mmCIF file of C-alpha atoms in Angstrom:
data_model
loop_
_atom_site.group_PDB
_atom_site.id
_atom_site.type_symbol
_atom_site.label_atom_id
_atom_site.label_comp_id
_atom_site.label_asym_id
_atom_site.label_seq_id
_atom_site.Cartn_x
_atom_site.Cartn_y
_atom_site.Cartn_z
ATOM 1 C CA VAL A 1 110.925 82.753 64.786
ATOM 2 C CA VAL A 2 110.060 82.762 68.321
ATOM 3 C CA VAL A 3 111.207 86.200 68.610
ATOM 4 C CA LEU A 4 108.704 87.188 65.344
ATOM 5 C CA VAL A 5 106.368 85.237 67.088
ATOM 6 C CA LEU A 6 106.471 86.825 69.822
ATOM 7 C CA ILE A 7 106.276 90.711 68.272
ATOM 8 C CA VAL A 8 103.708 89.942 66.027
ATOM 9 C CA SER A 9 101.719 88.080 69.268
ATOM 10 C CA PHE A 10 102.218 91.106 72.197
ATOM 11 C CA GLY A 11 102.261 93.970 69.503
ATOM 12 C CA LEU A 12 106.453 94.856 70.322
ATOM 13 C CA ILE A 13 107.915 97.983 68.192
ATOM 14 C CA GLY A 14 111.054 96.942 67.323
ATOM 15 C CA PRO A 15 113.467 94.257 68.341
ATOM 16 C CA ALA A 16 112.533 92.494 71.867
ATOM 17 C CA THR A 17 114.486 93.313 74.605
ATOM 18 C CA ALA A 18 115.029 90.193 77.134
ATOM 19 C CA THR A 19 113.011 92.039 79.325
ATOM 20 C CA GLN A 20 110.494 92.184 76.882
ATOM 21 C CA ARG A 21 110.299 89.001 76.015
ATOM 22 C CA GLN A 22 110.007 87.226 80.022
ATOM 23 C CA GLU A 23 107.267 90.005 80.547
ATOM 24 C CA ALA A 24 105.316 88.980 77.831
ATOM 25 C CA SER A 25 105.613 84.856 78.781
ATOM 26 C CA GLN A 26 104.875 86.036 82.159
ATOM 27 C CA HIS A 27 101.612 87.279 81.083
ATOM 28 C CA GLN A 28 100.832 84.660 78.979
ATOM 29 C CA ALA A 29 101.592 82.191 81.609
ATOM 30 C CA ILE A 30 98.901 84.256 83.928
ATOM 31 C CA ASN A 31 96.156 84.575 81.042
ATOM 32 C CA GLU A 32 96.376 80.735 80.909
ATOM 33 C CA VAL A 33 95.406 81.096 84.954
ATOM 34 C CA ILE A 34 92.719 83.478 84.664
ATOM 35 C CA GLN A 35 91.267 82.305 81.934
ATOM 36 C CA ARG A 36 91.008 78.499 83.614
ATOM 37 C CA TYR A 37 88.591 80.662 86.280
ATOM 38 C CA ILE A 38 86.724 82.398 83.784
ATOM 39 C CA GLU A 39 86.155 78.930 81.738
ATOM 40 C CA GLY A 40 84.809 77.288 85.946
ATOM 41 C CA SER A 41 82.542 79.668 86.449
ATOM 42 C CA LYS A 42 80.749 79.818 82.972
ATOM 43 C CA GLN A 43 80.517 75.738 82.860
ATOM 44 C CA GLY A 44 79.424 75.713 86.477
ATOM 45 C CA LYS A 45 82.215 73.215 87.400
ATOM 46 C CA SER A 46 84.274 74.226 90.013
ATOM 47 C CA ALA A 47 87.035 71.459 89.131
ATOM 48 C CA ILE A 48 88.304 73.177 86.465
ATOM 49 C CA MET A 49 89.286 76.363 87.833
ATOM 50 C CA LYS A 50 90.720 74.711 91.304
ATOM 51 C CA PRO A 51 94.282 73.783 89.422
ATOM 52 C CA ALA A 52 94.103 78.125 89.054
ATOM 53 C CA PHE A 53 94.201 78.940 93.009
ATOM 54 C CA HIS A 54 96.016 77.967 95.588
ATOM 55 C CA GLU A 55 95.101 75.460 98.591
ATOM 56 C CA GLN A 56 95.409 78.313 100.990
ATOM 57 C CA ALA A 57 93.576 81.177 99.043
ATOM 58 C CA THR A 58 91.399 83.692 100.302
ATOM 59 C CA MET A 59 88.064 85.252 98.966
ATOM 60 C CA TYR A 60 86.093 88.607 100.597
ATOM 61 C CA PHE A 61 83.960 90.946 99.527
ATOM 62 C CA VAL A 62 81.857 93.920 100.829
ATOM 63 C CA ALA A 63 77.561 93.957 101.339
ATOM 64 C CA SER A 64 76.413 97.264 103.057
ATOM 65 C CA GLY A 65 79.484 97.959 104.786
ATOM 66 C CA ASN A 66 79.964 94.607 106.083
ATOM 67 C CA ILE A 67 82.679 92.160 105.425
ATOM 68 C CA HIS A 68 82.407 88.592 104.056
ATOM 69 C CA GLY A 69 83.875 85.214 102.949
ATOM 70 C CA GLY A 70 86.761 83.067 103.823
ATOM 71 C CA SER A 71 87.904 79.928 102.196
ATOM 72 C CA ILE A 72 88.136 80.097 98.877
ATOM 73 C CA GLN A 73 85.933 76.806 98.396
ATOM 74 C CA GLY A 74 82.900 79.928 99.587
ATOM 75 C CA LEU A 75 83.941 80.251 95.944
ATOM 76 C CA PHE A 76 83.558 76.955 94.463
ATOM 77 C CA ASP A 77 80.565 75.548 96.776
ATOM 78 C CA ALA A 78 78.946 78.987 95.147
ATOM 79 C CA ILE A 79 80.101 77.745 91.270
ATOM 80 C CA ASP A 80 79.291 74.804 91.445
ATOM 81 C CA LYS A 81 75.364 75.905 93.091
ATOM 82 C CA ALA A 82 74.547 78.566 90.210
ATOM 83 C CA GLY A 83 75.719 75.835 87.062
ATOM 84 C CA PRO A 84 76.301 76.608 83.908
ATOM 85 C CA SER A 85 76.405 80.677 82.881
ATOM 86 C CA PRO A 86 76.918 80.496 79.708
ATOM 87 C CA SER A 87 76.576 83.928 78.883
ATOM 88 C CA LEU A 88 79.068 85.471 81.134
ATOM 89 C CA ILE A 89 81.654 87.570 79.316
ATOM 90 C CA GLY A 90 85.829 87.745 81.199
ATOM 91 C CA LYS A 91 87.554 90.302 80.584
ATOM 92 C CA ILE A 92 91.301 91.081 82.303
ATOM 93 C CA ALA A 93 91.098 95.047 82.678
ATOM 94 C CA ALA A 94 94.834 94.856 84.158
ATOM 95 C CA ILE A 95 97.792 92.429 84.628
ATOM 96 C CA ASP A 96 100.812 93.731 87.075
ATOM 97 C CA VAL A 97 103.717 91.020 87.711
ATOM 98 C CA ASN A 98 106.633 91.565 89.763
ATOM 99 C CA GLU A 99 109.160 88.711 89.214
ATOM 100 C CA THR A 100 107.298 85.956 92.001
ATOM 101 C CA THR A 101 103.764 88.389 92.696
ATOM 102 C CA ALA A 102 101.488 89.533 90.732
ATOM 103 C CA THR A 103 97.746 91.488 90.620
ATOM 104 C CA VAL A 104 95.445 90.930 87.710
ATOM 105 C CA ARG A 105 91.777 92.690 87.617
ATOM 106 C CA ILE A 106 89.498 91.445 85.368
ATOM 107 C CA GLU A 107 86.023 92.533 84.527
ATOM 108 C CA LEU A 108 83.157 89.886 84.519
ATOM 109 C CA TYR A 109 79.651 91.085 82.146
ATOM 110 C CA ASN A 110 76.820 88.672 82.761
ATOM 111 C CA TRP A 111 77.699 86.764 85.628
ATOM 112 C CA GLY A 112 73.787 85.762 85.870
ATOM 113 C CA GLY A 113 73.062 88.408 85.004
ATOM 114 C CA ALA A 114 75.435 90.040 87.497
ATOM 115 C CA ARG A 115 78.769 92.602 86.834
ATOM 116 C CA TYR A 116 81.504 91.909 88.906
ATOM 117 C CA THR A 117 84.836 93.616 89.343
ATOM 118 C CA ASP A 118 87.828 91.039 90.766
ATOM 119 C CA GLN A 119 91.375 92.084 92.192
ATOM 120 C CA MET A 120 92.771 89.074 92.196
ATOM 121 C CA SER A 121 96.814 88.506 93.711
ATOM 122 C CA LEU A 122 98.611 85.950 91.995
ATOM 123 C CA LEU A 123 102.322 83.996 93.631
ATOM 124 C CA LYS A 124 104.107 82.514 90.741
ATOM 125 C CA THR A 125 105.081 78.706 92.827
ATOM 126 C CA ASN A 126 107.941 76.799 91.480
ATOM 127 C CA GLY A 127 106.949 78.493 88.386
ATOM 128 C CA ALA A 128 103.372 77.511 88.762
ATOM 129 C CA TRP A 129 101.426 80.936 88.767
ATOM 130 C CA LYS A 130 98.344 80.305 91.701
ATOM 131 C CA ILE A 131 95.299 83.213 93.080
ATOM 132 C CA ILE A 132 96.375 83.222 96.318
ATOM 133 C CA SER A 133 93.495 86.106 96.919
ATOM 134 C CA LYS A 134 90.268 87.720 95.306
ATOM 135 C CA VAL A 135 88.366 90.006 97.030
ATOM 136 C CA TYR A 136 85.453 91.618 94.236
ATOM 137 C CA HIS A 137 82.578 94.471 93.803
ATOM 138 C CA GLN A 138 79.111 93.859 91.956
ATOM 139 C CA THR A 139 78.319 97.042 90.209
ATOM 140 C CA LYS A 140 74.438 97.527 91.206
ATOM 141 C CA MET B 1 89.431 113.778 101.225
ATOM 142 C CA SER B 2 89.626 111.680 97.871
ATOM 143 C CA GLU B 3 89.404 108.242 97.917
ATOM 144 C CA VAL B 4 93.109 107.827 97.197
ATOM 145 C CA LYS B 5 94.115 110.155 99.894
ATOM 146 C CA VAL B 6 92.086 108.291 102.205
ATOM 147 C CA ILE B 7 93.892 104.997 101.780
ATOM 148 C CA LYS B 8 97.149 106.646 101.503
ATOM 149 C CA ASN B 9 96.658 107.044 104.834
ATOM 150 C CA VAL B 10 95.940 103.942 106.372
ATOM 151 C CA ILE B 11 98.893 102.581 103.977
ATOM 152 C CA GLN B 12 101.199 105.361 106.066
ATOM 153 C CA GLY B 13 100.486 103.879 108.822
ATOM 154 C CA TYR B 14 101.778 100.452 108.090
ATOM 155 C CA ILE B 15 104.603 102.111 106.595
ATOM 156 C CA ASP B 16 104.913 104.424 110.407
ATOM 157 C CA GLY B 17 104.880 101.261 112.221
ATOM 158 C CA GLY B 18 107.645 99.276 109.792
ATOM 159 C CA VAL B 19 110.047 102.955 110.400
ATOM 160 C CA SER B 20 109.424 102.751 114.122
ATOM 161 C CA GLY B 21 109.265 98.956 114.582
ATOM 162 C CA GLN B 22 105.998 98.977 116.204
ATOM 163 C CA SER B 23 103.461 96.500 114.811
ATOM 164 C CA GLU B 24 100.697 98.403 117.241
ATOM 165 C CA GLN B 25 100.799 101.468 114.748
ATOM 166 C CA MET B 26 100.414 99.489 111.810
ATOM 167 C CA LYS B 27 97.543 96.693 113.083
ATOM 168 C CA SER B 28 94.735 99.665 112.352
ATOM 169 C CA ALA B 29 95.780 99.277 108.471
ATOM 170 C CA PHE B 30 94.906 95.598 108.208
ATOM 171 C CA HIS B 31 91.818 93.981 109.258
ATOM 172 C CA GLU B 32 91.819 91.062 111.664
ATOM 173 C CA LYS B 33 91.085 87.980 109.184
ATOM 174 C CA ALA B 34 94.594 89.574 107.253
ATOM 175 C CA THR B 35 97.062 86.731 105.819
ATOM 176 C CA MET B 36 100.529 87.589 104.182
ATOM 177 C CA TYR B 37 102.162 85.772 101.606
ATOM 178 C CA TYR B 38 105.639 85.222 99.266
ATOM 179 C CA ILE B 39 107.593 83.258 97.282
ATOM 180 C CA ALA B 40 110.997 81.793 98.656
ATOM 181 C CA ASP B 41 112.895 79.177 96.818
ATOM 182 C CA GLY B 42 109.712 78.528 94.560
ATOM 183 C CA GLU B 43 107.931 77.535 97.936
ATOM 184 C CA ILE B 44 104.915 79.532 99.339
ATOM 185 C CA GLN B 45 105.635 81.088 102.607
ATOM 186 C CA GLY B 46 103.381 83.096 105.501
ATOM 187 C CA GLY B 47 99.942 82.720 106.519
ATOM 188 C CA PRO B 48 97.923 85.402 108.941
ATOM 189 C CA ILE B 49 98.558 88.610 109.301
ATOM 190 C CA GLN B 50 99.996 88.145 112.973
ATOM 191 C CA GLY B 51 103.536 86.898 111.239
ATOM 192 C CA LEU B 52 104.157 89.807 110.187
ATOM 193 C CA PHE B 53 103.127 92.351 113.655
ATOM 194 C CA ASP B 54 106.025 89.102 114.864
ATOM 195 C CA ALA B 55 108.414 90.141 112.517
ATOM 196 C CA VAL B 56 108.193 93.858 113.000
ATOM 197 C CA ASP B 57 108.336 93.781 116.313
ATOM 198 C CA SER B 58 111.291 91.412 116.053
ATOM 199 C CA ILE B 59 113.215 93.571 113.956
ATOM 200 C CA GLY B 60 113.169 96.248 115.227
ATOM 201 C CA ALA B 61 113.046 100.206 114.006
ATOM 202 C CA ALA B 62 114.338 100.962 110.537
ATOM 203 C CA ALA B 63 114.800 104.826 110.260
ATOM 204 C CA ASP B 64 115.739 104.606 106.846
ATOM 205 C CA LEU B 65 112.829 103.129 105.548
ATOM 206 C CA THR B 66 110.938 104.445 102.906
ATOM 207 C CA GLY B 67 107.377 103.911 100.972
ATOM 208 C CA LYS B 68 106.411 105.125 97.495
ATOM 209 C CA PHE B 69 103.423 104.621 95.840
ATOM 210 C CA ALA B 70 103.403 102.741 92.613
ATOM 211 C CA ASP B 71 99.641 102.329 91.428
ATOM 212 C CA ILE B 72 96.120 102.381 93.127
ATOM 213 C CA ASN B 73 93.419 101.047 91.391
ATOM 214 C CA VAL B 74 90.029 101.197 93.649
ATOM 215 C CA ASN B 75 86.974 100.057 92.848
ATOM 216 C CA GLU B 76 83.928 101.396 95.446
ATOM 217 C CA THR B 77 84.656 98.793 98.306
ATOM 218 C CA THR B 78 87.628 97.057 96.627
ATOM 219 C CA ALA B 79 91.087 98.278 95.884
ATOM 220 C CA THR B 80 95.167 97.410 95.024
ATOM 221 C CA VAL B 81 98.019 99.445 96.369
ATOM 222 C CA ARG B 82 101.700 98.860 94.472
ATOM 223 C CA LEU B 83 103.353 99.855 97.438
ATOM 224 C CA GLU B 84 108.199 100.031 96.662
ATOM 225 C CA LEU B 85 109.835 99.356 100.024
ATOM 226 C CA TYR B 86 113.519 101.192 100.173
ATOM 227 C CA ASN B 87 115.825 99.938 102.789
ATOM 228 C CA TRP B 88 113.408 97.776 105.003
ATOM 229 C CA SER B 89 116.984 97.237 107.195
ATOM 230 C CA GLY B 90 118.974 97.485 103.910
ATOM 231 C CA ALA B 91 115.855 95.667 101.738
ATOM 232 C CA ARG B 92 113.954 96.349 99.267
ATOM 233 C CA TYR B 93 111.004 95.031 98.513
ATOM 234 C CA THR B 94 107.687 95.179 96.321
ATOM 235 C CA ASP B 95 104.227 94.782 98.262
ATOM 236 C CA GLN B 96 101.523 94.080 96.718
ATOM 237 C CA LEU B 97 98.150 94.804 98.852
ATOM 238 C CA SER B 98 94.519 93.830 98.300
ATOM 239 C CA LEU B 99 92.092 96.704 100.576
ATOM 240 C CA LEU B 100 88.108 96.249 101.828
ATOM 241 C CA LYS B 101 86.334 99.016 102.408
ATOM 242 C CA ILE B 102 84.269 97.885 105.640
ATOM 243 C CA HIS B 103 81.519 101.068 107.130
ATOM 244 C CA GLY B 104 83.319 103.114 105.895
ATOM 245 C CA GLU B 105 87.320 101.861 106.566
ATOM 246 C CA TRP B 106 89.886 101.126 104.191
ATOM 247 C CA LYS B 107 91.755 98.084 105.239
ATOM 248 C CA ILE B 108 94.155 95.570 104.176
ATOM 249 C CA ILE B 109 92.741 91.569 103.693
ATOM 250 C CA SER B 110 95.890 90.226 101.639
ATOM 251 C CA LYS B 111 99.550 91.541 100.951
ATOM 252 C CA VAL B 112 101.865 89.677 98.397
ATOM 253 C CA TYR B 113 105.288 90.490 98.962
ATOM 254 C CA HIS B 114 108.461 90.234 96.568
ATOM 255 C CA GLN B 115 111.963 91.083 97.744
ATOM 256 C CA HIS B 116 113.914 92.030 95.192
#
């Protein structure tokens, strides 16, 4: 039953190999972490997204050629200050998993009217995936 | 020169520094606030990129090291690169790097890696 569910859920054709099943469950675990981040952004509550990040995580971006950012606390402060953003849509564009590390590209639409692309790096700490680095680009 | 080519040249400086075992050669590829993290026995390890420079200088030359670009994803001012590294003093690694385009120059701001 588990195998059938996985085949249906992830659109695998034919019997799933052990590697395919493992990869599918990794993607699902990472997806859940990212959804927490998106949900926290929608509700404007940093407490919802905090478990998605490692405490040493950083966030950086470039504006007018200059680098900005630092500790991920800057994101949490901005979220709580901005408040809810109910029309925000977050789409995971790509997930690249490599056993204990991963990168995720997220397209974000209508975040307080703005459009962003996030590129996240994650680490698998004691079985739980945590974001350690966020860089983003705001499309003007 | 295409953006991908420029990014590859920056990363090549990092690889060349690994081959020579001289961190001076790779420093310009990284932003000064860059970090490096990895997992060992389920625990997060690492911190400031200086840890990489110290390790490279202490390991010394790795003449057989080769780097292969597996994926480059560019998004105007940000990019991610997946780099496969073979024979770094006998070890095999996969790096996942994040870069920022600061005043027209690409700099690595984050490195996470997995040792195979």
